[in-house]
Tab-separated table of C-alpha atoms in Angstrom:
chain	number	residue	atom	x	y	z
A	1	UNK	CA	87.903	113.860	82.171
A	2	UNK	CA	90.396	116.542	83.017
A	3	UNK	CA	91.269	119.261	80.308
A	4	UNK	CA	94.341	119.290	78.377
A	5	UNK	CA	96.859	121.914	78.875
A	6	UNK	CA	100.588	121.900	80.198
A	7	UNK	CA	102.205	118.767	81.513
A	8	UNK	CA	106.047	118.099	82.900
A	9	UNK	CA	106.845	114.514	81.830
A	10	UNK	CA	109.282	113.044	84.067
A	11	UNK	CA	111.224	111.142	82.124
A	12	UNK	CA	114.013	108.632	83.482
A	13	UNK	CA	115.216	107.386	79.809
A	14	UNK	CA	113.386	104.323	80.513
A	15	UNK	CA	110.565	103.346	77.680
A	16	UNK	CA	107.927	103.740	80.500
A	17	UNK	CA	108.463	107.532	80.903
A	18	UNK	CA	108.781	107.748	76.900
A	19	UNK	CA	105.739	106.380	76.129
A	20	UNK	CA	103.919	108.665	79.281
A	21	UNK	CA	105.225	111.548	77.396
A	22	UNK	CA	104.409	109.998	73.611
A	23	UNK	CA	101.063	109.508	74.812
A	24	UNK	CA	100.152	113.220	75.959
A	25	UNK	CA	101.724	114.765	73.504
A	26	UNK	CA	99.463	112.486	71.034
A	27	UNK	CA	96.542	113.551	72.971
A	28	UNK	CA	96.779	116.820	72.638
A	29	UNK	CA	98.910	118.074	75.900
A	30	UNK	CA	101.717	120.262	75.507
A	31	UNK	CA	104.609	118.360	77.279
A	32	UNK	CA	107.470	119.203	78.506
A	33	UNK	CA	109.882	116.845	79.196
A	34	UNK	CA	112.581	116.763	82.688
A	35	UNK	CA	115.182	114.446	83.617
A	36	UNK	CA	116.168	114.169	87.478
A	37	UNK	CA	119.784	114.197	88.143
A	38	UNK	CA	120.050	112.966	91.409
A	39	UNK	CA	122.985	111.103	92.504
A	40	UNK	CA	126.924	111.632	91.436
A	41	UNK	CA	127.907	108.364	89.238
A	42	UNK	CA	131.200	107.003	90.213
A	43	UNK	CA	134.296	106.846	87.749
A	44	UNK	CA	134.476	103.069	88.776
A	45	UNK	CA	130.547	102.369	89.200
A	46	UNK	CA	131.364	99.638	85.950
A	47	UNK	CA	127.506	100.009	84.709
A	48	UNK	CA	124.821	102.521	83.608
A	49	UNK	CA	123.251	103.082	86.844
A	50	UNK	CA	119.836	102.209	85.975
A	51	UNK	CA	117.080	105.301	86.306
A	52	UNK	CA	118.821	109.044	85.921
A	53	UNK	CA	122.510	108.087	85.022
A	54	UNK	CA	124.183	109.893	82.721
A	55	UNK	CA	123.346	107.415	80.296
A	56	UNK	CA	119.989	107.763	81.171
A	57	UNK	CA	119.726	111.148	80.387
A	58	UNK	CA	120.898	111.165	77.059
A	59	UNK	CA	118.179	108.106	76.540
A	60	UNK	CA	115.453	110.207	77.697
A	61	UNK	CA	116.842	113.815	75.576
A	62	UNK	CA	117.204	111.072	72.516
A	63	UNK	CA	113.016	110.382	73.276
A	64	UNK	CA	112.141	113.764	73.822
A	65	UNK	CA	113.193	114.507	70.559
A	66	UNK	CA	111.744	111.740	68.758
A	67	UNK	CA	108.700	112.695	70.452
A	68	UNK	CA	108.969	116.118	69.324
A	69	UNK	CA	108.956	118.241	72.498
A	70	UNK	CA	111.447	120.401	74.658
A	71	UNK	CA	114.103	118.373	77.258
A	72	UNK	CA	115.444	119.663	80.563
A	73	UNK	CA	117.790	118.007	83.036
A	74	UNK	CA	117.151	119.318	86.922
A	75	UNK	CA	119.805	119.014	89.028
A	76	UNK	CA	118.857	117.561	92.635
A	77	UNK	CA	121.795	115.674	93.879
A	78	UNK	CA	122.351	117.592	96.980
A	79	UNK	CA	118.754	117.492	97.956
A	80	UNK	CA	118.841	113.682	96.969
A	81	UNK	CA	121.465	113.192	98.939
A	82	UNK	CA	120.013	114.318	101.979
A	83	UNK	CA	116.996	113.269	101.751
A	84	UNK	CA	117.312	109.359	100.335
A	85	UNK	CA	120.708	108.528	100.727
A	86	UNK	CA	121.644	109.729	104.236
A	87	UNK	CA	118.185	108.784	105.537
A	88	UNK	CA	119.126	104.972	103.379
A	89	UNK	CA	122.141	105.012	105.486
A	90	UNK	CA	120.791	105.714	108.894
A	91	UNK	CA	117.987	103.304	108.389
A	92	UNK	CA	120.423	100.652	108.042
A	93	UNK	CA	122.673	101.669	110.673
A	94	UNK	CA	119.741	101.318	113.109
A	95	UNK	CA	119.081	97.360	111.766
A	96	UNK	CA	116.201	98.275	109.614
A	97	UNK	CA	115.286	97.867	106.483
A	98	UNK	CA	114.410	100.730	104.375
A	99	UNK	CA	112.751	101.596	100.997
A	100	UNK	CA	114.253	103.938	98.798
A	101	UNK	CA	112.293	104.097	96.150
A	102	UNK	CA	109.452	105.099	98.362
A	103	UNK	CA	111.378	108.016	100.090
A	104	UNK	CA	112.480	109.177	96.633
A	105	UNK	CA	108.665	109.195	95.887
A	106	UNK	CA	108.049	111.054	99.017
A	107	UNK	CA	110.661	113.539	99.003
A	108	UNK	CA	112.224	113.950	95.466
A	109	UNK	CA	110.282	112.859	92.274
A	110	UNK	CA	107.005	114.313	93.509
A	111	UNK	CA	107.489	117.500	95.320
A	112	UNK	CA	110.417	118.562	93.564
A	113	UNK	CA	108.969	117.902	90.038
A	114	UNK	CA	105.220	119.319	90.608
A	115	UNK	CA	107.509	122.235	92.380
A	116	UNK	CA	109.018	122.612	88.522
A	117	UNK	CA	105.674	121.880	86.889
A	118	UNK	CA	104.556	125.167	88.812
A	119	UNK	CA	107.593	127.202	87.968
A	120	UNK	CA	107.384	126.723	84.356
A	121	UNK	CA	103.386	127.085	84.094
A	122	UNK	CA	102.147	123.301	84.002
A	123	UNK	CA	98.455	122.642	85.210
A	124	UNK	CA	100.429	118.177	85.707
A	125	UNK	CA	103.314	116.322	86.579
A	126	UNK	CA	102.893	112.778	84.557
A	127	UNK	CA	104.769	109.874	85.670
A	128	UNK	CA	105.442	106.375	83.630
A	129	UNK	CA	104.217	104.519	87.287
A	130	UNK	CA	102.088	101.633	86.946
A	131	UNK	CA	98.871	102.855	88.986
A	132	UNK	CA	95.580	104.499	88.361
A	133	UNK	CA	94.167	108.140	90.134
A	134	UNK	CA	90.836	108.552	90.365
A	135	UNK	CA	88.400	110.677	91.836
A	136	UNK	CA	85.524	109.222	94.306
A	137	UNK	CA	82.673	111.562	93.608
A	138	UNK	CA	80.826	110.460	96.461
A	139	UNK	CA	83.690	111.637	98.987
A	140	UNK	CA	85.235	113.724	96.824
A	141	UNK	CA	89.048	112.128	97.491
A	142	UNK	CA	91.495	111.475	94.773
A	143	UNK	CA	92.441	107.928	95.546
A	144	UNK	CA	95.393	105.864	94.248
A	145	UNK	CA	94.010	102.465	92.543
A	146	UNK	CA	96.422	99.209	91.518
A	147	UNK	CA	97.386	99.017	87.824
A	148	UNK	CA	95.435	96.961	85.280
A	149	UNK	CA	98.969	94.718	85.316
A	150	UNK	CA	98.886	93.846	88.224
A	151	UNK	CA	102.436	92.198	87.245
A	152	UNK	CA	103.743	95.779	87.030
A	153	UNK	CA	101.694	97.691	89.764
A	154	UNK	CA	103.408	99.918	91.970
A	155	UNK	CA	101.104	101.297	94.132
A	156	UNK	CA	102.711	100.318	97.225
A	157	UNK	CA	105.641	102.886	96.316
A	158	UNK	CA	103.244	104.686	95.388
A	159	UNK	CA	101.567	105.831	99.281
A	160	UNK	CA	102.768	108.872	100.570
A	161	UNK	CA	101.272	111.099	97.395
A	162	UNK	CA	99.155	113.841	98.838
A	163	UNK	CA	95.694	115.018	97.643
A	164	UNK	CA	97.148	117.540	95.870
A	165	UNK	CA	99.794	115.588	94.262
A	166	UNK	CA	97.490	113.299	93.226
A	167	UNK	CA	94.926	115.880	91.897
A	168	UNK	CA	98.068	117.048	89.909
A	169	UNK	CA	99.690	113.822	88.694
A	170	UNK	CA	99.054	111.675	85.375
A	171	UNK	CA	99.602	108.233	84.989
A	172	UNK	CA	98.176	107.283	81.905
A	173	UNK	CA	99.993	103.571	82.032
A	174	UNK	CA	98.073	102.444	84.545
A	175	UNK	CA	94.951	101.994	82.371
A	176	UNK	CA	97.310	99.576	79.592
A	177	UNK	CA	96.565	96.099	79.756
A	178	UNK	CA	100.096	94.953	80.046
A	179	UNK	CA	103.885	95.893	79.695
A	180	UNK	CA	103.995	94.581	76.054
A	181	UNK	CA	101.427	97.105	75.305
A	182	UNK	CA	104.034	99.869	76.188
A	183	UNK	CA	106.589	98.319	74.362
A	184	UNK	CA	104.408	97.797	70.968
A	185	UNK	CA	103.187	101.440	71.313
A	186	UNK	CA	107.252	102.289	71.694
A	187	UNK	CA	108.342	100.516	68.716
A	188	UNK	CA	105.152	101.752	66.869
A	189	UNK	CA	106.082	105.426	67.472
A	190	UNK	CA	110.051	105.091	66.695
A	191	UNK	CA	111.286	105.413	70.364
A	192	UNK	CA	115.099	104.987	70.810
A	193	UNK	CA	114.689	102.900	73.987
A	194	UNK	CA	111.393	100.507	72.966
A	195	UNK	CA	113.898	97.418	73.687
A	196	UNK	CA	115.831	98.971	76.431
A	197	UNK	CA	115.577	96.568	79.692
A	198	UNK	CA	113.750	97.732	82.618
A	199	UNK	CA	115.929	99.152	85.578
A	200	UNK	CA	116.178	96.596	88.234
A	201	UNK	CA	118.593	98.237	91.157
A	202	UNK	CA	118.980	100.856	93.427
A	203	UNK	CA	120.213	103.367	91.153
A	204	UNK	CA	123.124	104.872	93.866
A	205	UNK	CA	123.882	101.286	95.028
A	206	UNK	CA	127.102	100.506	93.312
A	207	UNK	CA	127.127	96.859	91.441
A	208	UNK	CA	128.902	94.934	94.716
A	209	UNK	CA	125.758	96.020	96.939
A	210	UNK	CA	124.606	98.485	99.554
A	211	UNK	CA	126.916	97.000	101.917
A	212	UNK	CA	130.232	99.018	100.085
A	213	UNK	CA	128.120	102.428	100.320
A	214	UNK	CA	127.490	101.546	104.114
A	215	UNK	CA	131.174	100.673	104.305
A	216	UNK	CA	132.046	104.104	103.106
A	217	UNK	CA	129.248	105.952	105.143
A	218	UNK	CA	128.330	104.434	108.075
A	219	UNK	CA	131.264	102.237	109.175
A	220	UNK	CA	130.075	101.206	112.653
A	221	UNK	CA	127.430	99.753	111.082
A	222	UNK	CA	129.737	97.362	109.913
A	223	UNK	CA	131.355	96.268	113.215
A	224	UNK	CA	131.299	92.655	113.850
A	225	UNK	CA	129.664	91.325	116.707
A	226	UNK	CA	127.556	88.543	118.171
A	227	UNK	CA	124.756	86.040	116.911
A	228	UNK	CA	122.347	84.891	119.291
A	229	UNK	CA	119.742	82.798	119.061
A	230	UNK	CA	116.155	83.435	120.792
A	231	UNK	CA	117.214	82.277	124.323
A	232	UNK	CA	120.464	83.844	124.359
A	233	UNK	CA	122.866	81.392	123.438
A	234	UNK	CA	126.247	82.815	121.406
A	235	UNK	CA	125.854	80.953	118.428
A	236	UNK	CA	128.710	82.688	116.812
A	237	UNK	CA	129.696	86.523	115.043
A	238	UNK	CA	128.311	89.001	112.276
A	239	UNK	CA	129.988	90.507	110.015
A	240	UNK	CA	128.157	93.931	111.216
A	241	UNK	CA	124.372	94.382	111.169
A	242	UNK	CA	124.427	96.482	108.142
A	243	UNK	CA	124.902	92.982	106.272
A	244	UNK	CA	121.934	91.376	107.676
A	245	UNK	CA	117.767	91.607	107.512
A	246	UNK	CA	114.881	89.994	108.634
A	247	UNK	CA	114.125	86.186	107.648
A	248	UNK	CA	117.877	86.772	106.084
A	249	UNK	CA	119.594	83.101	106.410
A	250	UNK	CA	122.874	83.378	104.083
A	251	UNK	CA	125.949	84.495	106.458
A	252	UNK	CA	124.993	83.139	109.423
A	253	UNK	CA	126.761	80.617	111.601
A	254	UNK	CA	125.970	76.597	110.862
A	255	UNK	CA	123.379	75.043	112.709
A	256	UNK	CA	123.404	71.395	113.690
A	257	UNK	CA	119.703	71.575	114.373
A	258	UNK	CA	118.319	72.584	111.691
A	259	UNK	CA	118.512	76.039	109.611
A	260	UNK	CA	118.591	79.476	111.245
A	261	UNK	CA	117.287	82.635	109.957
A	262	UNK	CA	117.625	86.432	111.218
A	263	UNK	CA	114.333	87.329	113.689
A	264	UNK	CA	115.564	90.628	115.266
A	265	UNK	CA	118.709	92.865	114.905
A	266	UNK	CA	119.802	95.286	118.051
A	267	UNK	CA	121.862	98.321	116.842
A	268	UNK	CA	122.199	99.178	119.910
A	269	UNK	CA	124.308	95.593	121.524
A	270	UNK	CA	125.268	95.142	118.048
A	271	UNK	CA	123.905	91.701	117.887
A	272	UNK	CA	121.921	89.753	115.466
A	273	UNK	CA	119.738	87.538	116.868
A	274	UNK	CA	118.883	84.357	114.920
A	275	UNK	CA	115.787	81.313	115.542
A	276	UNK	CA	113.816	78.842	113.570
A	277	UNK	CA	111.998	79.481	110.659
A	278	UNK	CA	108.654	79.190	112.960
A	279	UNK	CA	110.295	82.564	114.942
A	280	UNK	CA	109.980	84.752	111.930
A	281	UNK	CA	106.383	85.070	112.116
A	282	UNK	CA	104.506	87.627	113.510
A	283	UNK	CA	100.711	88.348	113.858
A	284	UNK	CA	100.809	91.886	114.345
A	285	UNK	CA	102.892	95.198	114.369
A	286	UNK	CA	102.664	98.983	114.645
A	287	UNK	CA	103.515	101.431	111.676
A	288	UNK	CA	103.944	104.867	111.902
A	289	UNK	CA	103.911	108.196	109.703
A	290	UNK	CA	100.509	106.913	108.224
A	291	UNK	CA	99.303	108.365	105.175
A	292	UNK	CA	95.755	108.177	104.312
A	293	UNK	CA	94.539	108.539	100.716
A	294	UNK	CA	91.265	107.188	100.372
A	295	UNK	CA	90.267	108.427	104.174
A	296	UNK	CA	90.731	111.610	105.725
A	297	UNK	CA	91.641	109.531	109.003
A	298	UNK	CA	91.039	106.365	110.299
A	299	UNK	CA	88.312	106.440	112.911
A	300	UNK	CA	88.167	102.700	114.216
A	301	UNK	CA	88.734	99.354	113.377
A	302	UNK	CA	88.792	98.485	109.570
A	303	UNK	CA	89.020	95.306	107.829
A	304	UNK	CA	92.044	95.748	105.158
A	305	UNK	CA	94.342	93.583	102.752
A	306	UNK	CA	97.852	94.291	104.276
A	307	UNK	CA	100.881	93.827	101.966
A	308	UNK	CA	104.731	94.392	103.859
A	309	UNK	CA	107.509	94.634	101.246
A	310	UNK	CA	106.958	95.229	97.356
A	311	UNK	CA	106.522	91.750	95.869
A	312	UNK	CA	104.414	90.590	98.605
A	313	UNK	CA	100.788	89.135	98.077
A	314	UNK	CA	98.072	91.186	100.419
A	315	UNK	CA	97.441	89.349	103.355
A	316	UNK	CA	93.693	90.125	105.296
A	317	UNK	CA	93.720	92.053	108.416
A	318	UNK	CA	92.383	94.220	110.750
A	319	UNK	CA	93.945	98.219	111.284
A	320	UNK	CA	93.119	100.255	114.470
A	321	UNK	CA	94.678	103.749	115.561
A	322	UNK	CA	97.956	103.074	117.164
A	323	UNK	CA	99.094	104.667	120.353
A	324	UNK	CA	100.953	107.694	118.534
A	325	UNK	CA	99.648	110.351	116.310
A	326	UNK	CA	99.845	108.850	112.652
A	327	UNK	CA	100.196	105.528	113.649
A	328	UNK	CA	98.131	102.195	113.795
A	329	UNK	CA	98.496	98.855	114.920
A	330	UNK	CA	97.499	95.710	112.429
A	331	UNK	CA	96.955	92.433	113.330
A	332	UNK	CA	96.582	89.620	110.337
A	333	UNK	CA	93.759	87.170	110.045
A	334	UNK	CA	97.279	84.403	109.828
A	335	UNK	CA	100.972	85.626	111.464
A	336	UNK	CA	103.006	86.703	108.222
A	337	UNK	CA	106.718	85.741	107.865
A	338	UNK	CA	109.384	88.326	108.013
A	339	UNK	CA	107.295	91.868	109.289
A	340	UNK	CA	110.398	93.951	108.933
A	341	UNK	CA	111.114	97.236	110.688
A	342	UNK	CA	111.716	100.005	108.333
A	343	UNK	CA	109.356	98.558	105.193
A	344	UNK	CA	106.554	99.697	103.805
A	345	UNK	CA	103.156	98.676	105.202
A	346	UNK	CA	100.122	99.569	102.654
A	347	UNK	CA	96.492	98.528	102.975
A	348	UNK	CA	94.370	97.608	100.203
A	349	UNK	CA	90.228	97.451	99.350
A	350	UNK	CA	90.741	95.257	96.784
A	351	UNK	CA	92.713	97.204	94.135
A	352	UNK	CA	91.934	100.494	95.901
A	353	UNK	CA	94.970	102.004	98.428
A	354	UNK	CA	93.460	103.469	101.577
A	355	UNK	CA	96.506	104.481	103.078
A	356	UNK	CA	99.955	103.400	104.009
A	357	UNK	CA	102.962	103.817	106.302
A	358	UNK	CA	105.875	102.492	107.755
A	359	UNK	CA	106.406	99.384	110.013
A	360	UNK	CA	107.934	100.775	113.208
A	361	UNK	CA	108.202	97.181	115.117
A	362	UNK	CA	106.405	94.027	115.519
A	363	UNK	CA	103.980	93.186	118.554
A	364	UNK	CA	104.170	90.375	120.620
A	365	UNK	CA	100.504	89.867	121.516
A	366	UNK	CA	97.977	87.430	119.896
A	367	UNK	CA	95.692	88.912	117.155
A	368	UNK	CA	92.567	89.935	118.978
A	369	UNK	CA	90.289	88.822	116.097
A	370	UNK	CA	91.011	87.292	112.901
A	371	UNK	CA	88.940	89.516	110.011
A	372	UNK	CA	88.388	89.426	106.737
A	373	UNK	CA	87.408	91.846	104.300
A	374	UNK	CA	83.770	92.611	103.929
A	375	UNK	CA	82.176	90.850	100.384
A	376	UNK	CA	83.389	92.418	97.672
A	377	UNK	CA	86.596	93.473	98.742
A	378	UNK	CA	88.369	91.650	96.670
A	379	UNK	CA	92.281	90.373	97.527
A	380	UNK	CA	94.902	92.594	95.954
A	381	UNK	CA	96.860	90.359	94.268
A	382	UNK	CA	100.713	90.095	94.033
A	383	UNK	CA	102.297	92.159	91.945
C-alpha cells in the first residue's frame, strides 16, 4: 500500500475524474485538482466539446469545490497542438489511421501533468482511467492490468506509460466493480456532474467529422483520385484518401459482384484500393515504437492475446522481435479482419498488458505457427 501524501487530480469535468479526486481526498490525500486546456474551441463548434472544453472546465472547478479542494486550469494548447493534432493530421495524410487518445496519453496528459505534480510538490498524478497498476514483486515492474469492468477498460490507451509514470500514477477506478458504482458514489457525495453523459468524440474534431479539420489542414489529403480493386482494375474515384480506412465500405463505387470494402490506401498514387470482404484479412503484421511494461524487452517468441483497435476482442498470437529496433512482428493463431496501419497493437496475459505499439504494415506471409496462450492465460475480453 503506498503512503498518502500529495496528489494532482486530473480532472476533465467528467464524473470519472470527480469521483478519482472525491475518493483521495476521502482517503486521506491532499489533492489538488488541474484541468488541461488543450485545444482552442471554435465560435461555430455548435457543442461542448466533450473532455477539456470550456464547459468542461467550469464542470470540473464546480467538483473541485464540492469536493472541497484547490482548482487549476494548465494551459497546453500549443504543445497539444503539436504534438496530437499535427501528428493526427499527418497520420491521415499518409492513409493511416491514427489514435489520438493514445498520443494524448503519450505526450500530453501524462508527462505534462506528472511534470506539474513535480512543480507543485506532489509525490502522484491520479487519473479517472479505467485500469489497475500494480507492482510484480517477483520482477519488481509496475505493470498496467485491465479494469475490473471490463466494459469500461482502457488499457489499450493506456500502453505507452513508463515505469516511472506508472510508479507515480493512481487509478483508483480500476478496482470498482462497474460504472454505476461511480455514478452512485457521485450522487452519494453531491457531485455537480453525477448524471453528466460520458464524452464520446474526439474532443478537437468538430461535430461534421475529422474530414473538415483535414480539409482545413491537410488539403491534398483530400484530392480525389482513383479506386482500384486488388488486380488493378479502375473501378471508379475517391473523394481523397483522408475520407477513407481500412475494411471502410460506405463511399465507394457500386459493385455488381458483390460488396467492396477498402484493403490498402497509397498516399503516395493517391489511390484507394478496394477487394472482397475475404481481402481484408491478414495473419500477420509488424508494429513499431514498442513499449514494454511488464518486460524489460522481449527476448524471443511469446505466446500473447493481440487486440488492434479499442473495441476489439484479443485475438491469440505469437510476437517475435521485428527487424527494427523497437519493433516486432505478430502473427495470429486465425488472420484478423481489418489490421490497420497507424492503430494501436497491445498484447495481453490475460488481463495483464505486457507491452504495446503501433501497427506499421501488414505482412504478406503465412503465420509460421498458430499458438495459443499457455494454461492460465486467460483471453482478455472485449471491452
Amino acid at each position: 500500500m503506498r503512503a498518502r501524501g500529495i496528489v494532482v487530480a486530473a480532472m476533465s469535468g467528467g464524473v470519472d475524474s470527480a469521483v478519482t479526486a472525491a475518493l483521495l481526498k476521502r482517503e486521506g490525500w491532499d489533492v489538488i485538482g488541474i484541468t488541461l486546456q488543450i485545444w482552442q474551441e471554435r465560435a461555430d463548434q455548435g457543442r461542448d466539446g466533450g473532455c477539456c472544453s470550456l464547459g468542461a472546465v467550469e464542470d470540473a472547478r464546480r467538483a473541485a469545490s464540492r469536493i472541497g479542494i484547490p482548482h487549476y486550469v494548465l494551459n497546453l494548447r500549443d504543445h497539444f497542438g503539436q504534438e496530437v493534432i499535427r501528428r493526427f493530421i499527418a497520420e491521415y495524410s499518409r492513409g493511416r489511421t491514427p489514435n489520438p487518445c493514445v498520443e494524448c496519453n503519450r505526450s500530453v496528459k501524462f508527462s505534462e501533468l506528472l511534470r506539474q505534480a513535480r512543480a507543485l510538490g506532489a509525490d502522484f498524478l491520479a487519473t479517472g482511467h479505467y485500469a489497475r497498476i500494480r507492482r510484480n514483486e517477483e520482477t519488481g515492474r509496475w505493470e498496467l492490468w485491465r479494469a475490473r469492468d471490463t466494459r469500461k477498460d482502457q488499457s489499450y490507451a493506456l500502453y505507452t506509460l513508463t515505469q516511472d509514470q506508472l510508479q507515480r500514477t493512481l487509478m483508483p477506478l480500476g478496482e470498482l466493480e462497474s460504472k454505476a458504482e461511480t455514478r452512485r458514489i457521485a450522487a452519494e457525495l453531491g457531485l455537480p456532474v453525477a448524471a453528466k453523459p460520458d464524452s464520446q468524440e474526439i474532443c478537437f474534431v468538430p461535430p461534421e467529422g475529422y474530414t473538415r479539420l483535414l480539409r482545413d489542414q491537410a488539403p491534398e489529403a483530400c484530392r480525389p483520385g482513383p479506386v482500384v480493386d486488388t488486380s488493378g482494375r479502375v473501378r471508379g474515384r475517391h473523394e481523397g484518401i483522408a475520407h477513407y480506412t481500412i475494411g471502410q465500405r460506405r463511399r465507394l463505387p457500386a459493385s455488381g459482384s458483390g460488396p467492396l470494402y477498402v484493403v490498402a490506401l497509397d498516399p503516395e498514387s493517391n489511390t484507394v484500393v478496394v477487394g472482397a470482404e475475404e481481402e481484408l484479412y491478414a495473419a500477420a503484421f509488424e508494429a513499431s515504437g514498442m513499449n514494454w511494461i511488464a518486460l524489460a524487452d522481449l527476448p524471443g517468441s511469446l505466446a500473447v492475446w493481440a487486440r488492434i483497435r479499442y473495441n476489439g476482442a484479443a485475438s491469440p498470437a505469437l510476437i517475435e522481435p521485428g527487424p527494427d529496433h523497437g519493433s516486432v512482428r505478430c502473427r495470429f493463431h486465425e488472420p484478423q479482419r481489418a489490421v490497420t496501419p497507424g492503430q494501436a497493437a497491445v498484447f495481453y496475459n490475460g488481463d495483464r498488458v505486457i507491452g504495446g505499439g503501433t501497427i506499421e504494415r501488414v505482412l504478406a506471409e503465412e503465420p509460421q505457427a498458430r499458438p495459443r496462450p499457455a494454461a492460465g492465460a486467460v483471453q482478455a475480453r472485449a471491452s
